[in-house]
mmCIF file of C-alpha atoms and ligand atoms in Angstrom:
data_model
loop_
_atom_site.group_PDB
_atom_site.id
_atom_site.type_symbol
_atom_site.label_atom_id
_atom_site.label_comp_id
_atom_site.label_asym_id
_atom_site.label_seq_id
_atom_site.Cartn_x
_atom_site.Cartn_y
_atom_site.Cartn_z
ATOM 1 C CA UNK A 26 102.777 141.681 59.551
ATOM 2 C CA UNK A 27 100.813 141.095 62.637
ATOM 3 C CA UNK A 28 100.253 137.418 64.755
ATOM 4 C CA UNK A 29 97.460 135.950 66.059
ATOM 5 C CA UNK A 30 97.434 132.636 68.805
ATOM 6 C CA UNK A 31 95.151 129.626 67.378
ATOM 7 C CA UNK A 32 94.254 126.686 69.233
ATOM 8 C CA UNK A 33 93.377 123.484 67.200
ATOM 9 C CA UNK A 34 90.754 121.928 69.943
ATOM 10 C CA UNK A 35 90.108 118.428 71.580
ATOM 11 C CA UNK A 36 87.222 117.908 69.083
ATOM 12 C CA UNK A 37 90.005 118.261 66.186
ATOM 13 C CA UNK A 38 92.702 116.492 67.875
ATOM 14 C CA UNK A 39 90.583 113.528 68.680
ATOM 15 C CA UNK A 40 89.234 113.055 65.053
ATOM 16 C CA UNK A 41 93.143 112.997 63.528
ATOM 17 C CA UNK A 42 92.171 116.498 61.430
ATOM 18 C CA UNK A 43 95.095 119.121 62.993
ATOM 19 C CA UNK A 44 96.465 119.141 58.815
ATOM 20 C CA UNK A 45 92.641 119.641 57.342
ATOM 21 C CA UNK A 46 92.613 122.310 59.881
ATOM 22 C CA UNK A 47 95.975 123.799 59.072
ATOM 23 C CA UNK A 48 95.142 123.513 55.285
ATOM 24 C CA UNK A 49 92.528 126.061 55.732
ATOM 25 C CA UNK A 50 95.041 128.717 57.071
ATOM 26 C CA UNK A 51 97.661 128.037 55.005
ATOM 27 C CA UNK A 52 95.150 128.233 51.673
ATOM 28 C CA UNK A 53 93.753 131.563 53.668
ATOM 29 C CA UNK A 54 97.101 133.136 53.988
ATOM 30 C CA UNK A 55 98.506 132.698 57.253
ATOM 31 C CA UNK A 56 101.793 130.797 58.209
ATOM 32 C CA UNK A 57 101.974 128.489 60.326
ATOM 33 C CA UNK A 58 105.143 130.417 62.576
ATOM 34 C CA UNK A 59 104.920 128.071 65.720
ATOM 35 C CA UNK A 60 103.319 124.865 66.903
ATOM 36 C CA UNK A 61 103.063 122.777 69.634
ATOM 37 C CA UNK A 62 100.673 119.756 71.246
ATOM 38 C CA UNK A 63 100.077 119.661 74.568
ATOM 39 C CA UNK A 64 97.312 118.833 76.590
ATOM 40 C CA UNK A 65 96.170 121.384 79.014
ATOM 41 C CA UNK A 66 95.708 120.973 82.741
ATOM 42 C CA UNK A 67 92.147 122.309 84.227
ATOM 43 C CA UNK A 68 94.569 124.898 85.787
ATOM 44 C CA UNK A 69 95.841 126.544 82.326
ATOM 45 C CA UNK A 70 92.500 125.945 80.689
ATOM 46 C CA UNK A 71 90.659 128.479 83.537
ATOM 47 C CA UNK A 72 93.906 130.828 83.423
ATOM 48 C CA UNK A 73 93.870 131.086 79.487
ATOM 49 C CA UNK A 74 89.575 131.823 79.629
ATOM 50 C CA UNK A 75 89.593 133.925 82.570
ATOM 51 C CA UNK A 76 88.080 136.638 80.658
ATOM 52 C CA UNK A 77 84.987 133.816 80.544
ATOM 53 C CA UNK A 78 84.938 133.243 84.373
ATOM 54 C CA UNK A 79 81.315 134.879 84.278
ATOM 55 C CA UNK A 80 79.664 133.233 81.694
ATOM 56 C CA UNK A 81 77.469 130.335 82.463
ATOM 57 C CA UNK A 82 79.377 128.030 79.955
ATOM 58 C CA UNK A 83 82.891 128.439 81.756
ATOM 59 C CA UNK A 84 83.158 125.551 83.635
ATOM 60 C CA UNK A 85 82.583 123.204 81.139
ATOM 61 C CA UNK A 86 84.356 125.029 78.329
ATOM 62 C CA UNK A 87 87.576 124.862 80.355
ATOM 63 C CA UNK A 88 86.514 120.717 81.029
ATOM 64 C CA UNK A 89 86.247 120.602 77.417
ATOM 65 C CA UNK A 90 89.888 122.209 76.979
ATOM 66 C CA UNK A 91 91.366 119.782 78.784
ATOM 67 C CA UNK A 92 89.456 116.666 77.539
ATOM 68 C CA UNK A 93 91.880 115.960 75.023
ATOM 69 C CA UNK A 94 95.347 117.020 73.986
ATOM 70 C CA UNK A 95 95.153 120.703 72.067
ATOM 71 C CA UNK A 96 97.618 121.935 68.994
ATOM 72 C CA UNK A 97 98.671 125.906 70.182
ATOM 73 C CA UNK A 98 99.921 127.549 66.978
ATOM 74 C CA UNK A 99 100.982 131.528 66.086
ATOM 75 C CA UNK A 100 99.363 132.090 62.664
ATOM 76 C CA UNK A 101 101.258 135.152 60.541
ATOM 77 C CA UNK A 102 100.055 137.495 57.947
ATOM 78 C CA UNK A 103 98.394 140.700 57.093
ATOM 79 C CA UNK A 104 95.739 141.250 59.525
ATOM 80 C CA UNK A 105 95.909 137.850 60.568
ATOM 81 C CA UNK A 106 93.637 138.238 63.858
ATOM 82 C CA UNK A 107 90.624 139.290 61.539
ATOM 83 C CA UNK A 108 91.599 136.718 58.870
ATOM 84 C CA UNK A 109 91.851 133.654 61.070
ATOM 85 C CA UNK A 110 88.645 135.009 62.221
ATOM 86 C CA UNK A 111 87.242 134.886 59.183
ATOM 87 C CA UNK A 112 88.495 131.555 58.306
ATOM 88 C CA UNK A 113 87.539 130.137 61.729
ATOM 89 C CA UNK A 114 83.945 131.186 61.043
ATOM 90 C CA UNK A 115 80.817 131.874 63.239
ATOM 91 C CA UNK A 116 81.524 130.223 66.626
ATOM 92 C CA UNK A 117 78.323 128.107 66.056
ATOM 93 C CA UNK A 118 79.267 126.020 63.172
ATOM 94 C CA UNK A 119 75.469 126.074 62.719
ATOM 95 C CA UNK A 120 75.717 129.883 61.638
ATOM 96 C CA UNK A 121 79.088 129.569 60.150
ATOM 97 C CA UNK A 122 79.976 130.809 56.273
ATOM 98 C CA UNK A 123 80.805 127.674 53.747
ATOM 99 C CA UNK A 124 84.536 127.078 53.734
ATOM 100 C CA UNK A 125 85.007 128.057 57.071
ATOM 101 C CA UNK A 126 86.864 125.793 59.298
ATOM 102 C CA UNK A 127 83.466 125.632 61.979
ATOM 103 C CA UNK A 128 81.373 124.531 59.167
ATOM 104 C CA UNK A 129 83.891 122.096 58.124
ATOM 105 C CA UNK A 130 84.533 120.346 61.261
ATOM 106 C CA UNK A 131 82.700 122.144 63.742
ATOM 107 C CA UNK A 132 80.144 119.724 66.187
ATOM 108 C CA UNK A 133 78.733 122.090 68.102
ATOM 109 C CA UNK A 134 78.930 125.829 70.121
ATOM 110 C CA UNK A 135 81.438 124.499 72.523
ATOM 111 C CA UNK A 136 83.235 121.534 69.954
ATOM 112 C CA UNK A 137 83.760 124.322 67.342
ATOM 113 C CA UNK A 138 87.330 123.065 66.400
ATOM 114 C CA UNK A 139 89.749 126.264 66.649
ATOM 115 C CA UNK A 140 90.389 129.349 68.933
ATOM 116 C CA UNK A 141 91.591 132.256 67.826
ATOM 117 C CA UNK A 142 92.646 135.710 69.618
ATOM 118 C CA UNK A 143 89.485 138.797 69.222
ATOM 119 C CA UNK A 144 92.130 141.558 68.868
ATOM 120 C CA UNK A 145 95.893 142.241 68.424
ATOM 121 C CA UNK A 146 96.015 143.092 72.205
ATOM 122 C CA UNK A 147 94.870 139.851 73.263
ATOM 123 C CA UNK A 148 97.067 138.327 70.655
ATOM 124 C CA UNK A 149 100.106 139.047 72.274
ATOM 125 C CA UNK A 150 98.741 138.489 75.759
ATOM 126 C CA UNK A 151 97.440 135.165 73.961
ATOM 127 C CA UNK A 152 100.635 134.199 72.290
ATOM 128 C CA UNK A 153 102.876 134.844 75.440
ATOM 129 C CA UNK A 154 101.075 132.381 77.610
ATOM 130 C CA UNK A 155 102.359 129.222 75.304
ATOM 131 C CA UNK A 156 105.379 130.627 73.654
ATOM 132 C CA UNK A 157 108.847 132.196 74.524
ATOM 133 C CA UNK A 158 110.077 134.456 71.183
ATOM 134 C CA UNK A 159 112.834 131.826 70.330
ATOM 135 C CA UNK A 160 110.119 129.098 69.270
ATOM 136 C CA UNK A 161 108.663 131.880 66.902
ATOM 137 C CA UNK A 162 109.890 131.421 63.846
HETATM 138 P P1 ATP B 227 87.216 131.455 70.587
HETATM 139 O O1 ATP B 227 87.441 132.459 71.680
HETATM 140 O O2 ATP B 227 87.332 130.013 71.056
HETATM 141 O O3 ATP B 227 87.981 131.734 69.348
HETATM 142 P P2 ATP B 227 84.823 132.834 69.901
HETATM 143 O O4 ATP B 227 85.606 134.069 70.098
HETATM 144 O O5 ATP B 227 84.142 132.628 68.577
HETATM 145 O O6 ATP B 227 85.695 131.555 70.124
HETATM 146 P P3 ATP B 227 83.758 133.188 72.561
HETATM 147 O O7 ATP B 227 82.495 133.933 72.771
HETATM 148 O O8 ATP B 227 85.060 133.847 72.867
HETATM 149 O O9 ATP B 227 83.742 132.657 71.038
HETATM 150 O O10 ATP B 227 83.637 131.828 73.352
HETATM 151 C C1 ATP B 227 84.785 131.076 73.656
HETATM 152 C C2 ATP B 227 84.470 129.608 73.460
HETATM 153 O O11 ATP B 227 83.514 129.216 74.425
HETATM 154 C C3 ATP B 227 83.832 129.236 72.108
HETATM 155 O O12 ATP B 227 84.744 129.048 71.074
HETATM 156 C C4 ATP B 227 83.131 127.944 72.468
HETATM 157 O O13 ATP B 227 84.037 126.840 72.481
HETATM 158 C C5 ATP B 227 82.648 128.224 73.877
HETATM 159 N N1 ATP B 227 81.291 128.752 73.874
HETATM 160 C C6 ATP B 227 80.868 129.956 73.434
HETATM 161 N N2 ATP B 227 79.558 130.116 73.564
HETATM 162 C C7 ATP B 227 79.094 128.971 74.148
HETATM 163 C C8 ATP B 227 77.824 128.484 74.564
HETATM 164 N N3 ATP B 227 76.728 129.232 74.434
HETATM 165 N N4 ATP B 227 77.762 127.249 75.105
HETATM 166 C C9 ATP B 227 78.865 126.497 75.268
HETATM 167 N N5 ATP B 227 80.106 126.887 74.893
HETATM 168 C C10 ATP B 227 80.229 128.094 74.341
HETATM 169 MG MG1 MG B 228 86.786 134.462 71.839
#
């Protein structure tokens, strides 16, 4: 079975919605194998989207991170990187697919809810920056 790293966001954490959100996976498959809230310092929120540092939105999409407290979760199942994906949705919750967690409870391009790792390589890179293997369970 393969892991991916989700991140409920300040959007969801502020409206009360981290179990509507976790609904979704767990109706899409995934298990919920480790979860913790924390809210992120300006410091961990550039460090985690380094791989943004060019775009234009980086700045405030690492203010955003730390805005509010965020829920950091491993999700498990069979090809669970492409299936969160798919049950994320679009990262516009404007273009997002109906049942999808960003057309749900998605705002906007930057509130869109959830993060979740692009590829199994960045999953584990991903996964390793919140969690030690002993809280993996
Ligand atoms: P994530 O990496 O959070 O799962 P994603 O892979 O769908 O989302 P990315 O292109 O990796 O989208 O962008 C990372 C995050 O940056 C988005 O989830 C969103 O919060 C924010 N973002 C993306 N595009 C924009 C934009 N045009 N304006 C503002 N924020 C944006
Ligand atoms: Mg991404």
């Amino acid at each position: 079975v393969e892991r991916t790293l989700s991140i409920i966001k300040p959007d969801a954490t502020a409206r009360n919605i981290t179990g509507k959100v976790n609904a979704l996976f767990e109706e899409g498959g995934l298990r919920i194998v480790a979860q913790k809230r924390l809210h992120l310092t300006k410091a961990m929120a550039q460090q985690f989207y380094a791989v943004h540092a060019e775009r234009s939105f980086y700045d405030e999409l690492c203010e955003y991170m730390c805005s509010a407290p965020v829920v950091v979760q491993v999700l498990e199942g069979e090809s669970a990187v492409t299936r969160n994906r798919e049950i994320m949705g679009a990262t516009n919750p404007a273009n997002a697919a109906e049942g999808t967690v960003r057309k749900a409870f998605g705002l906007n391009v930057q509130e869109n809810s959830v993060h979740g790792s692009d590829s199994p390589e960045n999953a584990a890179i991903e996964i390793s920056f919140f969690f030690s293997g002993i809280e993996i369970a």
